[in-house]
Amino acid sequence: MGSSKFLRLSLLAAVALGVAAVPVAARADETCNSPYMSGLIKGQEDYLYVWTLGVKGVGDGFDKMVTMDVNPASKKFGQVIAQVSVGKRGEAHHMGFTDDRRFLWAGGLDDSKIYVFDVHTDPARPKLVKTIDDFAKRSGYVGPHTFYALPGRMLIGALSNDKDRGGVTGMAVYNSKGDFIARHAMPTTNGGDGYGYDIAISPSKNAMLSSSFTGAVNYMTDLGKLIKDPAAMKQFGNTMVMWNLKSMQPEKVLNVPGAPLEIRWSLKEGDEWAITATALTSKIWLVKKDAAGAWQAKEVATIGDPAKVPLPVDLSITADGKGLWVNTFMDGTTHYFDISNPEAPKETYSKRTGSQVNMVSQSWDGKRLYISSSLLANWDKKGSDDEQFVKLFAWDGKELKETFKVDFAKLKLGRAHHMKFGAAPGRTSADAGQGASQPVVRVAGR
């Protein structure tokens, strides 16, 4: 299916008015929300939604959406206040809000099912309102990973394909009602390896970046076994792709060896660069235009000791574009980099925050940091190191101080993975959140 036939994003203001149409930079979010999402929480968040992997024999054993009360003014602060089981175990992984923030889409990397939760009617108690089970059938891809809001649409980046369950994959587009619209294959020519992982958009630059990981055959294999398989270890992505956002066509393949994962555009107004980290080589890479105006990627820093494969897994960039949090899974460490000069990031702080740590979510004001523990069911550590938690830390610019820890294993909830913020009704404007200023966007067919 031709992408141009199904999806055209016309950034009318950006084209017609140039700089005047550039949106005001939003505050940092827990794992970098789409710039098209309204109602960004810029004050105290009330709830933390945690997409949780089911564990056989633990509780009901199914994947579930867990809601925590995280407002310190609440009597239930630091407690689990709701949970919605989906009745299956499909390797719960990532999730993303729709552009109006009313619904939260969450996917399973193994069964490729997508669950849509209503988080607007009663934010404290999300409700499962739709299950999308045609993702593999309609797109040809499996392992829905990144859920990225477009105006009236949801762009879903997949990790694998339904043919050989390898790393060659692509992206699918659904409308906000859950109807399939189009698919876009990751490039396999001009240096492309066809692999996919994260998606991040900068509307003012008409730029969309994608990164790369590995296929289902690998990510559903026990990590210890995988590491000992030389052939399997060669099946990881080594590229990022710069796309033309309006046409949804790949424009340039960037060589970024070592499985570049999460992508973060700087949120500071006027900045024109993005940053990522490579899981297998433990490097920070900068994507930026050169003097000639061409997008380039270059290695700019090292995370920990690459020889020990610390495995950097998640990033959170600060609102001013001057700081970057990085979690490394294997050594359970949370790192802070000063990226005031993105060409030369400097690690200025680190703390061991668990035996294994994965996702890191930062409040708008940068004063609170949430950390979860699980990476993948078959990649998590064994025995006593298999901690499953969500922790909240206070950050004063010098030290991370643990505020609370919720033990998901003890509560028989499962493995805590992705996190998103929620706000109570009536607290989504001045005191809790604020709609982001958006560029004028027209989507064909709306």
Short mmCIF file of C-alpha atoms in Angstrom, two decimals:
data_model
loop_
_atom_site.label_atom_id
_atom_site.label_comp_id
_atom_site.label_asym_id
_atom_site.label_seq_id
_atom_site.Cartn_x
_atom_site.Cartn_y
_atom_site.Cartn_z
CA MET A 1 0.00 0.00 0.00
CA GLY A 2 1.44 3.36 -0.97
CA SER A 3 1.91 5.57 2.05
CA SER A 4 1.12 8.70 0.06
CA LYS A 5 -2.27 7.25 -0.83
CA PHE A 6 -3.28 6.79 2.78
CA LEU A 7 -1.49 9.39 4.84
CA ARG A 8 -0.45 12.98 4.18
CA LEU A 9 0.54 15.28 7.01
CA SER A 10 0.45 18.84 5.69
CA LEU A 11 2.14 21.17 8.13
CA LEU A 12 0.47 24.23 6.64
CA ALA A 13 1.68 26.78 9.12
CA ALA A 14 5.23 25.49 9.07
CA VAL A 15 5.34 25.68 5.31
CA ALA A 16 3.51 28.97 4.89
CA LEU A 17 4.79 30.88 7.86
CA GLY A 18 8.15 29.28 8.58
CA VAL A 19 9.53 30.04 12.06
CA ALA A 20 6.32 31.66 13.23
CA ALA A 21 4.57 28.28 12.99
CA VAL A 22 7.03 26.44 15.22
CA PRO A 23 5.19 25.17 18.33
CA VAL A 24 6.28 26.28 21.78
CA ALA A 25 8.54 23.60 23.22
CA ALA A 26 6.71 21.34 25.64
CA ARG A 27 7.99 20.31 29.04
CA ALA A 28 9.79 17.03 29.43
CA ASP A 29 7.56 14.00 29.79
CA GLU A 30 7.94 10.59 31.31
CA THR A 31 9.31 8.97 28.17
CA CYS A 32 8.82 11.67 25.55
CA ASN A 33 5.22 12.00 24.44
CA SER A 34 4.22 12.97 20.92
CA PRO A 35 4.25 16.74 20.27
CA TYR A 36 0.69 16.35 18.97
CA MET A 37 -0.64 15.28 22.37
CA SER A 38 -2.68 17.88 24.25
CA GLY A 39 -3.05 18.35 28.00
CA LEU A 40 0.56 17.89 29.00
CA ILE A 41 0.87 17.66 32.80
CA LYS A 42 3.20 20.42 33.90
CA GLY A 43 2.36 20.46 37.60
CA GLN A 44 2.01 17.64 40.13
CA GLU A 45 0.90 14.39 38.52
CA ASP A 46 -1.84 12.52 40.39
CA TYR A 47 -1.58 9.04 38.95
CA LEU A 48 1.02 6.76 37.48
CA TYR A 49 -0.19 4.18 34.96
CA VAL A 50 2.06 1.11 34.82
CA TRP A 51 1.74 -1.42 31.98
CA THR A 52 2.65 -4.67 33.69
CA LEU A 53 3.70 -8.10 32.42
CA GLY A 54 1.82 -11.08 33.83
CA VAL A 55 3.81 -13.85 35.47
CA LYS A 56 2.46 -17.40 35.44
CA GLY A 57 1.40 -18.40 38.95
CA VAL A 58 1.61 -14.83 40.30
CA GLY A 59 -1.80 -13.33 41.01
CA ASP A 60 -4.04 -13.94 38.02
CA GLY A 61 -0.94 -14.33 35.85
CA PHE A 62 -2.16 -11.85 33.21
CA ASP A 63 -0.89 -8.56 31.82
CA LYS A 64 -2.57 -5.59 33.44
CA MET A 65 -2.80 -1.83 33.68
CA VAL A 66 -1.92 -0.82 37.22
CA THR A 67 -2.78 2.64 38.56
CA MET A 68 -0.83 4.18 41.43
CA ASP A 69 -1.67 7.28 43.46
CA VAL A 70 1.42 9.51 43.30
CA ASN A 71 0.11 12.82 44.66
CA PRO A 72 1.80 13.42 48.05
CA ALA A 73 -1.30 15.31 49.21
CA SER A 74 -3.37 12.15 48.91
CA LYS A 75 -4.00 9.71 51.75
CA LYS A 76 -3.27 6.90 49.30
CA PHE A 77 0.07 8.33 48.17
CA GLY A 78 2.40 5.58 46.97
CA GLN A 79 -0.34 2.95 46.83
CA VAL A 80 -1.88 0.89 44.04
CA ILE A 81 -5.47 2.08 43.71
CA ALA A 82 -6.68 0.17 40.63
CA GLN A 83 -5.76 -2.61 38.24
CA VAL A 84 -7.31 -3.86 35.01
CA SER A 85 -6.36 -7.33 33.86
CA VAL A 86 -6.59 -8.04 30.11
CA GLY A 87 -7.11 -11.78 30.66
CA LYS A 88 -4.02 -12.80 28.71
CA ARG A 89 -0.25 -12.84 28.96
CA GLY A 90 1.21 -11.33 25.78
CA GLU A 91 4.45 -9.61 26.86
CA ALA A 92 3.08 -6.21 27.89
CA HIS A 93 5.60 -3.55 26.90
CA HIS A 94 4.95 0.04 25.78
CA MET A 95 1.95 2.36 25.57
CA GLY A 96 1.00 5.82 24.35
CA PHE A 97 -1.77 8.40 24.67
CA THR A 98 -4.03 9.46 21.81
CA ASP A 99 -3.62 13.07 20.70
CA ASP A 100 -6.49 14.20 22.98
CA ARG A 101 -5.04 12.26 25.94
CA ARG A 102 -8.39 10.56 26.52
CA PHE A 103 -7.21 7.06 25.68
CA LEU A 104 -4.11 5.04 26.36
CA TRP A 105 -3.06 2.40 23.84
CA ALA A 106 -0.91 -0.46 25.15
CA GLY A 107 0.58 -3.39 23.26
CA GLY A 108 1.95 -6.88 23.70
CA LEU A 109 5.22 -7.82 22.03
CA ASP A 110 4.39 -11.54 21.88
CA ASP A 111 0.72 -11.80 20.92
CA SER A 112 0.61 -8.41 19.10
CA LYS A 113 -2.71 -7.48 20.68
CA ILE A 114 -3.38 -3.80 21.37
CA TYR A 115 -5.52 -2.70 24.29
CA VAL A 116 -7.22 0.69 24.42
CA PHE A 117 -7.95 2.09 27.89
CA ASP A 118 -10.25 5.00 28.68
CA VAL A 119 -8.24 7.20 31.07
CA HIS A 120 -10.49 10.24 30.72
CA THR A 121 -13.86 9.25 32.19
CA ASP A 122 -12.32 8.26 35.52
CA PRO A 123 -8.54 8.82 35.48
CA ALA A 124 -8.09 6.96 38.78
CA ARG A 125 -9.69 3.84 37.34
CA PRO A 126 -8.83 3.23 33.67
CA LYS A 127 -11.31 1.07 31.77
CA LEU A 128 -10.49 -1.34 28.95
CA VAL A 129 -12.79 -0.27 26.10
CA LYS A 130 -11.33 -1.93 23.01
CA THR A 131 -9.01 -4.75 22.00
CA ILE A 132 -7.39 -4.56 18.56
CA ASP A 133 -6.40 -8.02 17.40
CA ASP A 134 -5.82 -7.46 13.68
CA PHE A 135 -2.42 -5.77 13.91
CA ALA A 136 -0.43 -8.68 12.44
CA LYS A 137 -3.12 -9.57 9.89
CA ARG A 138 -3.53 -6.03 8.57
CA SER A 139 0.06 -4.79 8.71
CA GLY A 140 2.15 -7.95 8.36
CA TYR A 141 4.10 -6.86 11.42
CA VAL A 142 4.26 -8.23 14.96
CA GLY A 143 5.49 -6.80 18.24
CA PRO A 144 3.74 -3.39 18.40
CA HIS A 145 6.22 -1.32 20.40
CA THR A 146 5.95 2.46 20.05
CA PHE A 147 2.55 4.17 20.19
CA TYR A 148 2.96 7.70 18.83
CA ALA A 149 0.02 10.09 18.53
CA LEU A 150 -0.65 11.90 15.25
CA PRO A 151 -3.66 14.19 14.78
CA GLY A 152 -6.60 11.77 14.79
CA ARG A 153 -4.24 8.86 14.27
CA MET A 154 -1.97 6.47 16.12
CA LEU A 155 1.39 5.63 14.55
CA ILE A 156 2.63 2.25 15.77
CA GLY A 157 6.23 1.14 15.38
CA ALA A 158 6.71 -2.64 15.33
CA LEU A 159 9.76 -4.75 16.20
CA SER A 160 9.25 -7.75 13.92
CA ASN A 161 7.27 -9.31 11.08
CA ASP A 162 4.68 -12.07 10.77
CA LYS A 163 6.65 -14.04 8.17
CA ASP A 164 9.90 -15.09 9.84
CA ARG A 165 9.63 -13.10 13.12
CA GLY A 166 12.98 -11.51 12.34
CA GLY A 167 14.03 -7.89 12.63
CA VAL A 168 12.77 -6.57 9.28
CA THR A 169 9.63 -4.63 10.11
CA GLY A 170 7.78 -1.34 9.76
CA MET A 171 5.12 0.99 11.10
CA ALA A 172 1.33 0.89 10.97
CA VAL A 173 -1.19 3.72 11.14
CA TYR A 174 -4.61 3.40 12.77
CA ASN A 175 -7.21 6.07 13.27
CA SER A 176 -8.12 6.97 16.82
CA LYS A 177 -11.16 4.71 16.63
CA GLY A 178 -8.92 1.69 16.12
CA ASP A 179 -9.32 1.19 12.36
CA PHE A 180 -6.27 0.24 10.27
CA ILE A 181 -5.25 2.82 7.67
CA ALA A 182 -1.77 2.15 6.28
CA ARG A 183 1.60 0.49 6.70
CA HIS A 184 5.10 1.88 6.08
CA ALA A 185 8.02 -0.51 5.69
CA MET A 186 11.40 0.28 7.18
CA PRO A 187 13.89 0.74 4.32
CA THR A 188 16.06 -2.19 3.27
CA THR A 189 17.92 -0.33 0.52
CA ASN A 190 20.47 2.50 0.53
CA GLY A 191 22.00 1.19 3.74
CA GLY A 192 18.75 0.31 5.50
CA ASP A 193 18.57 -2.93 7.50
CA GLY A 194 14.78 -2.87 7.84
CA TYR A 195 14.84 -2.94 11.66
CA GLY A 196 12.63 -0.78 13.87
CA TYR A 197 12.16 0.31 17.48
CA ASP A 198 11.32 3.87 18.54
CA ILE A 199 9.74 6.83 16.71
CA ALA A 200 10.16 10.53 17.46
CA ILE A 201 8.86 13.53 15.53
CA SER A 202 9.92 17.16 15.24
CA PRO A 203 7.04 18.83 13.33
CA SER A 204 8.81 22.15 12.79
CA LYS A 205 11.61 20.34 10.97
CA ASN A 206 9.25 18.05 9.03
CA ALA A 207 11.40 15.31 10.54
CA MET A 208 10.65 11.88 11.90
CA LEU A 209 13.37 9.62 13.30
CA SER A 210 13.13 5.88 13.77
CA SER A 211 15.61 3.56 15.48
CA SER A 212 16.24 -0.19 15.48
CA PHE A 213 16.38 -3.23 17.75
CA THR A 214 15.79 -6.92 17.00
CA GLY A 215 13.06 -9.35 15.97
CA ALA A 216 10.70 -11.57 17.97
CA VAL A 217 12.92 -14.63 17.62
CA ASN A 218 15.54 -12.78 19.65
CA TYR A 219 13.52 -10.76 22.14
CA MET A 220 11.44 -13.80 23.13
CA THR A 221 14.60 -15.87 23.79
CA ASP A 222 16.21 -16.13 27.24
CA LEU A 223 18.93 -13.46 27.44
CA GLY A 224 21.61 -15.86 28.73
CA LYS A 225 20.98 -18.20 25.82
CA LEU A 226 20.84 -15.34 23.32
CA ILE A 227 24.18 -13.87 24.37
CA LYS A 228 25.85 -17.25 23.78
CA ASP A 229 24.51 -17.46 20.22
CA PRO A 230 26.91 -15.57 17.87
CA ALA A 231 24.52 -15.77 14.92
CA ALA A 232 21.61 -14.39 16.94
CA MET A 233 23.75 -11.54 18.30
CA LYS A 234 24.31 -10.39 14.73
CA GLN A 235 20.58 -9.92 14.28
CA PHE A 236 20.34 -6.47 15.85
CA GLY A 237 19.71 -3.17 14.11
CA ASN A 238 22.54 -0.78 13.33
CA THR A 239 20.65 2.12 11.78
CA MET A 240 18.39 5.08 12.32
CA VAL A 241 16.21 6.51 9.58
CA MET A 242 15.31 10.14 8.95
CA TRP A 243 11.86 10.36 7.36
CA ASN A 244 10.07 13.16 5.57
CA LEU A 245 7.10 13.61 7.90
CA LYS A 246 4.72 15.02 5.29
CA SER A 247 5.24 12.27 2.75
CA MET A 248 6.08 9.51 5.24
CA GLN A 249 8.99 8.50 3.03
CA PRO A 250 12.52 7.64 4.24
CA GLU A 251 15.03 10.28 3.21
CA LYS A 252 18.28 9.12 4.78
CA VAL A 253 19.62 6.04 6.56
CA LEU A 254 22.06 6.86 9.35
CA ASN A 255 24.69 4.33 10.44
CA VAL A 256 24.38 3.91 14.24
CA PRO A 257 25.84 0.51 15.20
CA GLY A 258 24.83 -1.31 18.36
CA ALA A 259 21.00 -1.18 18.45
CA PRO A 260 19.97 2.48 18.95
CA LEU A 261 16.86 2.45 21.11
CA GLU A 262 14.93 5.41 22.58
CA ILE A 263 15.03 8.72 20.68
CA ARG A 264 14.69 12.12 22.33
CA TRP A 265 14.43 15.42 20.47
CA SER A 266 15.64 18.39 22.50
CA LEU A 267 12.62 20.23 23.88
CA LYS A 268 14.35 23.60 24.03
CA GLU A 269 12.92 26.03 21.52
CA GLY A 270 15.35 26.60 18.69
CA ASP A 271 17.31 23.37 19.19
CA GLU A 272 17.53 21.15 16.13
CA TRP A 273 18.96 17.89 17.37
CA ALA A 274 17.97 14.53 18.80
CA ILE A 275 19.81 12.03 20.93
CA THR A 276 19.79 8.25 21.40
CA ALA A 277 21.74 5.51 23.16
CA THR A 278 22.97 2.21 21.74
CA ALA A 279 22.13 -0.84 23.85
CA LEU A 280 24.96 -3.13 22.78
CA THR A 281 27.82 -0.62 22.56
CA SER A 282 26.74 1.70 25.40
CA LYS A 283 27.20 4.95 23.48
CA ILE A 284 25.27 8.21 23.22
CA TRP A 285 24.71 9.38 19.65
CA LEU A 286 23.73 12.84 18.44
CA VAL A 287 21.59 13.38 15.33
CA LYS A 288 22.01 16.86 13.97
CA LYS A 289 22.35 18.74 10.69
CA ASP A 290 25.87 19.50 9.50
CA ALA A 291 27.09 22.81 8.07
CA ALA A 292 25.69 21.84 4.70
CA GLY A 293 22.23 21.20 6.16
CA ALA A 294 22.38 17.41 5.92
CA TRP A 295 21.33 15.18 8.82
CA GLN A 296 24.24 13.27 10.36
CA ALA A 297 24.66 10.92 13.33
CA LYS A 298 27.79 10.82 15.44
CA GLU A 299 28.94 9.16 18.64
CA VAL A 300 29.41 11.76 21.39
CA ALA A 301 29.74 9.92 24.75
CA THR A 302 30.16 6.59 26.53
CA ILE A 303 27.77 5.22 29.15
CA GLY A 304 29.49 3.22 31.89
CA ASP A 305 31.93 0.50 30.84
CA PRO A 306 30.92 -0.89 27.42
CA ALA A 307 33.09 -3.98 28.04
CA LYS A 308 30.64 -4.99 30.79
CA VAL A 309 27.63 -4.42 28.51
CA PRO A 310 25.62 -2.30 30.99
CA LEU A 311 22.76 -2.22 28.44
CA PRO A 312 21.36 1.34 28.35
CA VAL A 313 17.62 0.94 27.93
CA ASP A 314 15.71 4.17 28.53
CA LEU A 315 16.28 7.93 28.33
CA SER A 316 14.54 11.01 29.68
CA ILE A 317 15.60 14.46 28.50
CA THR A 318 15.05 17.54 30.68
CA ALA A 319 12.71 20.34 29.66
CA ASP A 320 15.55 22.75 28.94
CA GLY A 321 17.43 20.25 26.79
CA LYS A 322 20.45 20.45 29.10
CA GLY A 323 20.18 17.18 31.00
CA LEU A 324 19.66 13.51 30.19
CA TRP A 325 18.76 10.58 32.44
CA VAL A 326 19.90 7.14 31.26
CA ASN A 327 19.03 3.80 32.88
CA THR A 328 21.38 0.84 32.39
CA PHE A 329 19.65 -2.46 32.99
CA MET A 330 22.43 -4.91 33.77
CA ASP A 331 24.14 -2.91 36.53
CA GLY A 332 20.93 -1.34 37.85
CA THR A 333 22.28 2.19 37.52
CA THR A 334 20.65 5.53 36.79
CA HIS A 335 23.02 8.04 35.16
CA TYR A 336 22.68 11.79 34.67
CA PHE A 337 24.47 13.52 31.80
CA ASP A 338 25.01 17.23 31.38
CA ILE A 339 24.19 17.79 27.71
CA SER A 340 24.44 21.59 27.73
CA ASN A 341 26.84 20.93 24.88
CA PRO A 342 25.18 18.03 23.04
CA GLU A 343 28.40 17.52 21.10
CA ALA A 344 30.15 16.50 24.34
CA PRO A 345 27.81 15.06 27.03
CA LYS A 346 29.38 14.64 30.47
CA GLU A 347 28.20 12.20 33.13
CA THR A 348 27.94 14.19 36.37
CA TYR A 349 25.97 11.79 38.57
CA SER A 350 25.08 8.11 38.91
CA LYS A 351 23.31 5.94 41.46
CA ARG A 352 22.53 2.24 41.69
CA THR A 353 18.75 2.30 41.94
CA GLY A 354 18.01 -1.43 41.81
CA SER A 355 19.41 -4.84 40.92
CA GLN A 356 17.89 -4.24 37.49
CA VAL A 357 16.29 -1.03 36.18
CA ASN A 358 14.58 -0.26 32.93
CA MET A 359 12.21 2.66 32.35
CA VAL A 360 12.86 6.16 33.71
CA SER A 361 10.08 8.76 33.82
CA GLN A 362 10.65 12.39 34.74
CA SER A 363 8.14 14.94 36.03
CA TRP A 364 7.68 18.17 34.08
CA ASP A 365 9.66 20.21 36.60
CA GLY A 366 12.46 17.64 36.78
CA LYS A 367 12.10 17.22 40.55
CA ARG A 368 10.68 13.68 40.50
CA LEU A 369 11.98 10.54 38.83
CA TYR A 370 10.06 7.27 38.53
CA ILE A 371 11.93 4.05 37.80
CA SER A 372 10.56 0.62 36.90
CA SER A 373 12.41 -2.67 36.86
CA SER A 374 11.37 -5.04 34.07
CA LEU A 375 12.83 -5.18 30.56
CA LEU A 376 11.45 -8.35 28.97
CA ALA A 377 10.11 -11.49 30.63
CA ASN A 378 12.94 -13.62 29.25
CA TRP A 379 15.60 -10.95 29.74
CA ASP A 380 14.95 -10.07 33.37
CA LYS A 381 17.44 -11.41 35.89
CA LYS A 382 16.93 -14.58 37.88
CA GLY A 383 16.67 -15.30 41.60
CA SER A 384 17.01 -12.50 44.13
CA ASP A 385 18.12 -10.06 41.41
CA ASP A 386 14.73 -10.38 39.72
CA GLU A 387 13.33 -7.35 41.53
CA GLN A 388 9.99 -6.06 40.28
CA PHE A 389 9.14 -2.58 41.47
CA VAL A 390 8.24 1.02 40.80
CA LYS A 391 10.29 3.56 42.75
CA LEU A 392 9.88 7.30 43.12
CA PHE A 393 12.95 9.44 43.71
CA ALA A 394 13.21 13.12 44.58
CA TRP A 395 15.89 15.02 42.66
CA ASP A 396 17.34 18.25 44.06
CA GLY A 397 19.95 18.66 41.36
CA LYS A 398 22.59 16.89 43.42
CA GLU A 399 21.20 13.63 44.76
CA LEU A 400 18.42 11.11 44.08
CA LYS A 401 16.56 10.32 47.29
CA GLU A 402 14.09 7.43 47.34
CA THR A 403 10.58 8.55 48.29
CA PHE A 404 8.77 5.23 47.97
CA LYS A 405 9.09 1.73 46.55
CA VAL A 406 6.13 -0.40 45.49
CA ASP A 407 7.03 -4.08 45.30
CA PHE A 408 5.05 -5.51 42.36
CA ALA A 409 6.19 -9.06 43.10
CA LYS A 410 5.02 -8.89 46.71
CA LEU A 411 1.65 -7.47 45.61
CA LYS A 412 1.40 -10.27 42.99
CA LEU A 413 0.98 -7.77 40.18
CA GLY A 414 3.72 -8.99 37.85
CA ARG A 415 6.64 -7.23 36.16
CA ALA A 416 6.48 -3.42 36.12
CA HIS A 417 7.44 -1.94 32.76
CA HIS A 418 6.20 1.22 31.01
CA MET A 419 4.86 4.24 32.93
CA LYS A 420 2.67 7.21 32.00
CA PHE A 421 1.25 10.08 34.06
CA GLY A 422 -2.38 10.91 34.78
CA ALA A 423 -4.22 13.83 36.39
CA ALA A 424 -7.45 14.01 38.37
CA PRO A 425 -10.51 15.68 36.77
CA GLY A 426 -10.33 19.44 37.03
CA ARG A 427 -6.54 19.38 37.36
CA THR A 428 -5.63 19.22 33.70
CA SER A 429 -5.02 22.91 33.08
CA ALA A 430 -3.17 25.47 35.17
CA ASP A 431 -2.51 23.46 38.31
CA ALA A 432 -1.88 19.98 36.86
CA GLY A 433 -1.50 20.20 33.13
CA GLN A 434 -1.45 22.46 30.15
CA GLY A 435 -2.31 21.96 26.52
CA ALA A 436 0.70 22.17 24.27
CA SER A 437 0.79 24.84 21.60
CA GLN A 438 0.60 22.92 18.33
CA PRO A 439 1.38 23.68 14.71
CA VAL A 440 -1.55 23.72 12.29
CA VAL A 441 -1.83 20.18 10.94
CA ARG A 442 -4.17 18.75 8.33
CA VAL A 443 -4.49 15.00 7.88
CA ALA A 444 -5.93 13.69 4.64
CA GLY A 445 -9.30 12.04 5.10
CA ARG A 446 -10.27 13.79 8.31
#
